[in-house]
PDB file of N, CA and C in Angstrom:
ATOM      1  N   UNK A   1      30.430   4.769  -8.320  1.00  0.00           N
ATOM      2  CA  UNK A   1      29.030   4.694  -8.800  1.00  0.00           C
ATOM      3  C   UNK A   1      27.932   5.764  -8.026  1.00  0.00           C
ATOM      4  N   UNK A   2      27.271   6.247  -8.017  1.00  0.00           N
ATOM      5  CA  UNK A   2      26.181   6.843  -7.216  1.00  0.00           C
ATOM      6  C   UNK A   2      25.046   5.303  -6.453  1.00  0.00           C
ATOM      7  N   UNK A   3      25.384   5.374  -5.228  1.00  0.00           N
ATOM      8  CA  UNK A   3      24.941   4.005  -4.468  1.00  0.00           C
ATOM      9  C   UNK A   3      23.874   4.446  -4.035  1.00  0.00           C
ATOM     10  N   UNK A   4      23.238   5.370  -3.855  1.00  0.00           N
ATOM     11  CA  UNK A   4      22.154   6.390  -3.135  1.00  0.00           C
ATOM     12  C   UNK A   4      20.536   5.944  -3.830  1.00  0.00           C
ATOM     13  N   UNK A   5      19.850   5.629  -2.910  1.00  0.00           N
ATOM     14  CA  UNK A   5      18.572   5.116  -3.677  1.00  0.00           C
ATOM     15  C   UNK A   5      17.462   6.261  -3.346  1.00  0.00           C
ATOM     16  N   UNK A   6      16.703   6.494  -4.246  1.00  0.00           N
ATOM     17  CA  UNK A   6      15.307   7.351  -4.325  1.00  0.00           C
ATOM     18  C   UNK A   6      14.186   6.822  -3.279  1.00  0.00           C
ATOM     19  N   UNK A   7      13.675   7.419  -2.681  1.00  0.00           N
ATOM     20  CA  UNK A   7      12.407   6.914  -1.947  1.00  0.00           C
ATOM     21  C   UNK A   7      11.262   6.623  -2.981  1.00  0.00           C
ATOM     22  N   UNK A   8      11.014   5.642  -2.717  1.00  0.00           N
ATOM     23  CA  UNK A   8      10.054   4.835  -3.744  1.00  0.00           C
ATOM     24  C   UNK A   8       8.666   4.962  -2.767  1.00  0.00           C
ATOM     25  N   UNK A   9       7.488   5.780  -3.333  1.00  0.00           N
ATOM     26  CA  UNK A   9       6.297   6.045  -2.774  1.00  0.00           C
ATOM     27  C   UNK A   9       5.466   4.976  -2.916  1.00  0.00           C
ATOM     28  N   UNK A  10       4.504   5.226  -2.214  1.00  0.00           N
ATOM     29  CA  UNK A  10       3.600   4.047  -2.856  1.00  0.00           C
ATOM     30  C   UNK A  10       2.798   5.018  -3.053  1.00  0.00           C
ATOM     31  N   UNK A  11       1.766   4.057  -3.854  1.00  0.00           N
ATOM     32  CA  UNK A  11       0.962   4.639  -4.592  1.00  0.00           C
ATOM     33  C   UNK A  11      -0.440   4.174  -3.931  1.00  0.00           C
ATOM     34  N   UNK A  12      -1.270   5.478  -4.079  1.00  0.00           N
ATOM     35  CA  UNK A  12      -2.454   5.788  -3.488  1.00  0.00           C
ATOM     36  C   UNK A  12      -3.741   4.320  -3.156  1.00  0.00           C
ATOM     37  N   UNK A  13      -3.622   3.977  -4.598  1.00  0.00           N
ATOM     38  CA  UNK A  13      -4.683   2.723  -5.099  1.00  0.00           C
ATOM     39  C   UNK A  13      -3.913   1.763  -4.153  1.00  0.00           C
ATOM     40  N   UNK A  14      -2.899   1.277  -4.384  1.00  0.00           N
ATOM     41  CA  UNK A  14      -1.975   0.624  -3.468  1.00  0.00           C
ATOM     42  C   UNK A  14      -2.219   0.371  -2.191  1.00  0.00           C
ATOM     43  N   UNK A  15      -2.201   1.847  -1.249  1.00  0.00           N
ATOM     44  CA  UNK A  15      -2.883   2.014  -0.160  1.00  0.00           C
ATOM     45  C   UNK A  15      -4.358   1.380   0.265  1.00  0.00           C
ATOM     46  N   UNK A  16      -4.623   1.923  -1.036  1.00  0.00           N
ATOM     47  CA  UNK A  16      -6.297   1.588  -0.375  1.00  0.00           C
ATOM     48  C   UNK A  16      -6.652   0.349  -0.915  1.00  0.00           C
ATOM     49  N   UNK A  17      -5.491  -0.387  -1.730  1.00  0.00           N
ATOM     50  CA  UNK A  17      -5.875  -1.964  -1.694  1.00  0.00           C
ATOM     51  C   UNK A  17      -5.670  -2.400  -0.472  1.00  0.00           C
ATOM     52  N   UNK A  18      -4.470  -2.577   0.206  1.00  0.00           N
ATOM     53  CA  UNK A  18      -3.829  -3.002   1.349  1.00  0.00           C
ATOM     54  C   UNK A  18      -4.667  -2.748   2.489  1.00  0.00           C
ATOM     55  N   UNK A  19      -5.446  -1.426   2.606  1.00  0.00           N
ATOM     56  CA  UNK A  19      -6.091  -1.216   3.809  1.00  0.00           C
ATOM     57  C   UNK A  19      -7.229  -1.934   3.602  1.00  0.00           C
ATOM     58  N   UNK A  20      -8.043  -2.287   2.520  1.00  0.00           N
ATOM     59  CA  UNK A  20      -9.253  -2.788   2.441  1.00  0.00           C
ATOM     60  C   UNK A  20      -8.849  -4.377   2.398  1.00  0.00           C
ATOM     61  N   UNK A  21      -7.509  -4.901   2.366  1.00  0.00           N
ATOM     62  CA  UNK A  21      -6.997  -6.426   2.246  1.00  0.00           C
ATOM     63  C   UNK A  21      -7.214  -6.513   3.781  1.00  0.00           C
ATOM     64  N   UNK A  22      -7.335  -5.568   5.062  1.00  0.00           N
ATOM     65  CA  UNK A  22      -6.479  -6.267   6.528  1.00  0.00           C
ATOM     66  C   UNK A  22      -7.916  -6.582   6.841  1.00  0.00           C
ATOM     67  N   UNK A  23      -8.020  -7.603   7.596  1.00  0.00           N
ATOM     68  CA  UNK A  23      -9.175  -8.246   7.690  1.00  0.00           C
ATOM     69  C   UNK A  23      -9.986  -7.461   9.132  1.00  0.00           C
ATOM     70  N   UNK A  24      -8.542  -6.997   9.856  1.00  0.00           N
ATOM     71  CA  UNK A  24      -9.566  -6.566  11.268  1.00  0.00           C
ATOM     72  C   UNK A  24     -10.427  -5.249  10.970  1.00  0.00           C
ATOM     73  N   UNK A  25     -11.387  -5.228  12.078  1.00  0.00           N
ATOM     74  CA  UNK A  25     -12.134  -4.056  12.064  1.00  0.00           C
ATOM     75  C   UNK A  25     -11.680  -3.030  12.821  1.00  0.00           C
ATOM     76  N   UNK A  26     -10.397  -3.401  13.427  1.00  0.00           N
ATOM     77  CA  UNK A  26      -9.884  -2.553  14.423  1.00  0.00           C
ATOM     78  C   UNK A  26      -8.603  -1.808  13.411  1.00  0.00           C
ATOM     79  N   UNK A  27      -8.683  -1.041  12.419  1.00  0.00           N
ATOM     80  CA  UNK A  27      -7.674  -1.162  11.747  1.00  0.00           C
ATOM     81  C   UNK A  27      -7.586   0.398  11.334  1.00  0.00           C
ATOM     82  N   UNK A  28      -6.532   0.983  11.510  1.00  0.00           N
ATOM     83  CA  UNK A  28      -5.845   2.477  10.757  1.00  0.00           C
ATOM     84  C   UNK A  28      -4.903   2.443   9.896  1.00  0.00           C
ATOM     85  N   UNK A  29      -5.232   3.319   8.622  1.00  0.00           N
ATOM     86  CA  UNK A  29      -4.048   3.290   7.298  1.00  0.00           C
ATOM     87  C   UNK A  29      -3.653   4.553   7.489  1.00  0.00           C
ATOM     88  N   UNK A  30      -2.329   4.637   7.914  1.00  0.00           N
ATOM     89  CA  UNK A  30      -1.486   6.068   8.128  1.00  0.00           C
ATOM     90  C   UNK A  30      -0.617   6.317   6.420  1.00  0.00           C
ATOM     91  N   UNK A  31      -0.578   7.028   6.467  1.00  0.00           N
ATOM     92  CA  UNK A  31       0.907   7.453   5.377  1.00  0.00           C
ATOM     93  C   UNK A  31       1.856   8.171   6.045  1.00  0.00           C
ATOM     94  N   UNK A  32       3.260   8.006   6.060  1.00  0.00           N
ATOM     95  CA  UNK A  32       4.107   8.566   6.945  1.00  0.00           C
ATOM     96  C   UNK A  32       4.743   9.770   5.363  1.00  0.00           C
ATOM     97  N   UNK A  33       4.594  10.739   5.428  1.00  0.00           N
ATOM     98  CA  UNK A  33       4.934  11.505   3.905  1.00  0.00           C
ATOM     99  C   UNK A  33       6.534  11.195   3.614  1.00  0.00           C
ATOM    100  N   UNK A  34       7.317  11.239   2.689  1.00  0.00           N
ATOM    101  CA  UNK A  34       8.287  11.365   2.340  1.00  0.00           C
ATOM    102  C   UNK A  34       9.016  10.166   2.753  1.00  0.00           C
ATOM    103  N   UNK A  35       8.360   9.074   3.613  1.00  0.00           N
ATOM    104  CA  UNK A  35       9.083   7.973   4.157  1.00  0.00           C
ATOM    105  C   UNK A  35       9.416   6.940   2.862  1.00  0.00           C
ATOM    106  N   UNK A  36      10.430   6.158   2.952  1.00  0.00           N
ATOM    107  CA  UNK A  36      11.161   5.748   1.713  1.00  0.00           C
ATOM    108  C   UNK A  36      10.527   3.987   2.130  1.00  0.00           C
ATOM    109  N   UNK A  37      10.575   3.465   0.931  1.00  0.00           N
ATOM    110  CA  UNK A  37       9.554   1.636   1.140  1.00  0.00           C
ATOM    111  C   UNK A  37      10.762   1.488   2.440  1.00  0.00           C
ATOM    112  N   UNK A  38       9.869   0.329   3.105  1.00  0.00           N
ATOM    113  CA  UNK A  38      10.498  -0.079   4.107  1.00  0.00           C
ATOM    114  C   UNK A  38      10.906   0.686   5.088  1.00  0.00           C
ATOM    115  N   UNK A  39      10.991   2.001   5.009  1.00  0.00           N
ATOM    116  CA  UNK A  39      11.556   3.162   6.388  1.00  0.00           C
ATOM    117  C   UNK A  39      12.898   2.728   6.220  1.00  0.00           C
ATOM    118  N   UNK A  40      13.361   2.468   5.013  1.00  0.00           N
ATOM    119  CA  UNK A  40      15.120   2.293   5.196  1.00  0.00           C
ATOM    120  C   UNK A  40      15.810   3.762   5.149  1.00  0.00           C
ATOM    121  N   UNK A  41      16.786   3.984   6.233  1.00  0.00           N
ATOM    122  CA  UNK A  41      17.684   5.031   5.573  1.00  0.00           C
ATOM    123  C   UNK A  41      18.106   5.207   4.645  1.00  0.00           C
ATOM    124  N   UNK A  42      18.410   6.650   4.221  1.00  0.00           N
ATOM    125  CA  UNK A  42      19.637   6.577   3.224  1.00  0.00           C
ATOM    126  C   UNK A  42      20.896   5.926   3.225  1.00  0.00           C
ATOM    127  N   UNK A  43      21.501   5.304   2.345  1.00  0.00           N
ATOM    128  CA  UNK A  43      22.478   4.200   2.072  1.00  0.00           C
ATOM    129  C   UNK A  43      23.773   4.867   3.301  1.00  0.00           C
ATOM    130  N   UNK A  44      24.322   4.184   4.143  1.00  0.00           N
ATOM    131  CA  UNK A  44      25.294   4.946   4.924  1.00  0.00           C
ATOM    132  C   UNK A  44      24.671   5.785   6.192  1.00  0.00           C
ATOM    133  N   UNK A  45      23.853   5.985   6.289  1.00  0.00           N
ATOM    134  CA  UNK A  45      22.908   6.858   7.494  1.00  0.00           C
ATOM    135  C   UNK A  45      23.279   6.338   8.854  1.00  0.00           C
ATOM    136  N   UNK A  46      23.175   6.888   9.544  1.00  0.00           N
ATOM    137  CA  UNK A  46      23.682   6.559  10.791  1.00  0.00           C
ATOM    138  C   UNK A  46      22.021   6.196  11.841  1.00  0.00           C
ATOM    139  N   UNK A  47      20.942   6.579  11.139  1.00  0.00           N
ATOM    140  CA  UNK A  47      19.649   6.553  12.014  1.00  0.00           C
ATOM    141  C   UNK A  47      18.650   6.453  10.866  1.00  0.00           C
ATOM    142  N   UNK A  48      17.999   6.279  11.022  1.00  0.00           N
ATOM    143  CA  UNK A  48      16.540   5.707  10.218  1.00  0.00           C
ATOM    144  C   UNK A  48      15.259   6.807  10.721  1.00  0.00           C
ATOM    145  N   UNK A  49      15.342   7.975  10.379  1.00  0.00           N
ATOM    146  CA  UNK A  49      14.178   9.101  10.942  1.00  0.00           C
ATOM    147  C   UNK A  49      12.610   8.523  10.473  1.00  0.00           C
ATOM    148  N   UNK A  50      12.630   7.412   9.039  1.00  0.00           N
ATOM    149  CA  UNK A  50      11.171   7.519   8.591  1.00  0.00           C
ATOM    150  C   UNK A  50      10.586   6.362   9.694  1.00  0.00           C
ATOM    151  N   UNK A  51      11.957   5.417  10.458  1.00  0.00           N
ATOM    152  CA  UNK A  51      11.193   4.460  10.987  1.00  0.00           C
ATOM    153  C   UNK A  51      11.232   5.099  12.715  1.00  0.00           C
ATOM    154  N   UNK A  52      11.780   6.394  13.019  1.00  0.00           N
ATOM    155  CA  UNK A  52      10.724   6.566  14.325  1.00  0.00           C
ATOM    156  C   UNK A  52       9.994   7.743  13.917  1.00  0.00           C
ATOM    157  N   UNK A  53       9.385   7.762  12.906  1.00  0.00           N
ATOM    158  CA  UNK A  53       8.123   8.254  12.250  1.00  0.00           C
ATOM    159  C   UNK A  53       7.100   7.518  12.635  1.00  0.00           C
ATOM    160  N   UNK A  54       7.196   6.502  12.154  1.00  0.00           N
ATOM    161  CA  UNK A  54       6.467   5.305  11.546  1.00  0.00           C
ATOM    162  C   UNK A  54       6.151   4.753  13.386  1.00  0.00           C
ATOM    163  N   UNK A  55       6.613   4.701  14.183  1.00  0.00           N
ATOM    164  CA  UNK A  55       7.098   4.144  15.862  1.00  0.00           C
ATOM    165  C   UNK A  55       6.010   5.045  16.850  1.00  0.00           C
ATOM    166  N   UNK A  56       6.080   6.352  16.437  1.00  0.00           N
ATOM    167  CA  UNK A  56       5.452   7.303  16.412  1.00  0.00           C
ATOM    168  C   UNK A  56       3.529   7.377  16.165  1.00  0.00           C
ATOM    169  N   UNK A  57       3.251   6.769  14.945  1.00  0.00           N
ATOM    170  CA  UNK A  57       2.161   6.462  14.880  1.00  0.00           C
ATOM    171  C   UNK A  57       1.778   4.835  15.312  1.00  0.00           C
ATOM    172  N   UNK A  58       2.894   3.498  14.922  1.00  0.00           N
ATOM    173  CA  UNK A  58       2.148   2.131  15.847  1.00  0.00           C
ATOM    174  C   UNK A  58       2.105   2.205  17.034  1.00  0.00           C
ATOM    175  N   UNK A  59       3.215   2.791  18.266  1.00  0.00           N
ATOM    176  CA  UNK A  59       3.431   2.621  19.396  1.00  0.00           C
ATOM    177  C   UNK A  59       1.985   3.249  20.128  1.00  0.00           C
ATOM    178  N   UNK A  60       1.776   4.333  19.935  1.00  0.00           N
ATOM    179  CA  UNK A  60       0.467   4.390  20.581  1.00  0.00           C
ATOM    180  C   UNK A  60      -1.026   3.742  20.511  1.00  0.00           C
ATOM    181  N   UNK A  61      -0.978   3.397  19.224  1.00  0.00           N
ATOM    182  CA  UNK A  61      -1.975   2.110  18.980  1.00  0.00           C
ATOM    183  C   UNK A  61      -1.991   1.236  19.213  1.00  0.00           C
ATOM    184  N   UNK A  62      -0.697   0.939  19.511  1.00  0.00           N
ATOM    185  CA  UNK A  62      -0.866  -0.522  20.253  1.00  0.00           C
ATOM    186  C   UNK A  62      -1.121  -0.673  21.863  1.00  0.00           C
ATOM    187  N   UNK A  63      -0.662   0.703  22.374  1.00  0.00           N
ATOM    188  CA  UNK A  63      -0.516   1.123  23.772  1.00  0.00           C
ATOM    189  C   UNK A  63      -2.356   1.472  23.813  1.00  0.00           C
ATOM    190  N   UNK A  64      -2.851   1.953  23.053  1.00  0.00           N
ATOM    191  CA  UNK A  64      -4.572   2.421  23.607  1.00  0.00           C
ATOM    192  C   UNK A  64      -5.349   0.720  23.182  1.00  0.00           C
ATOM    193  N   UNK A  65      -4.922  -0.297  22.753  1.00  0.00           N
ATOM    194  CA  UNK A  65      -5.410  -1.339  22.909  1.00  0.00           C
ATOM    195  C   UNK A  65      -4.705  -2.263  23.616  1.00  0.00           C
ATOM    196  N   UNK A  66      -3.632  -2.157  24.140  1.00  0.00           N
ATOM    197  CA  UNK A  66      -3.070  -3.405  24.778  1.00  0.00           C
ATOM    198  C   UNK A  66      -2.761  -2.835  26.389  1.00  0.00           C
ATOM    199  N   UNK A  67      -2.999  -1.685  26.659  1.00  0.00           N
ATOM    200  CA  UNK A  67      -2.903  -1.110  27.985  1.00  0.00           C
ATOM    201  C   UNK A  67      -3.626  -2.024  29.241  1.00  0.00           C
TER     202      UNK A  67
END
């Protein structure tokens, strides 16, 4: 049986709704092109490159605010 899962892209209207629902005035919405839902790696993969790409956005954002 094929155990691979395809990426589940978030629809633009969902991204807009999530951004609008965030209460913070200091917010930023980023899209990680091609990332799987929840940044999960492919089944059996030893690394999660989508997580790394996400952290490349999140970590600097936090550092700018908490330094």
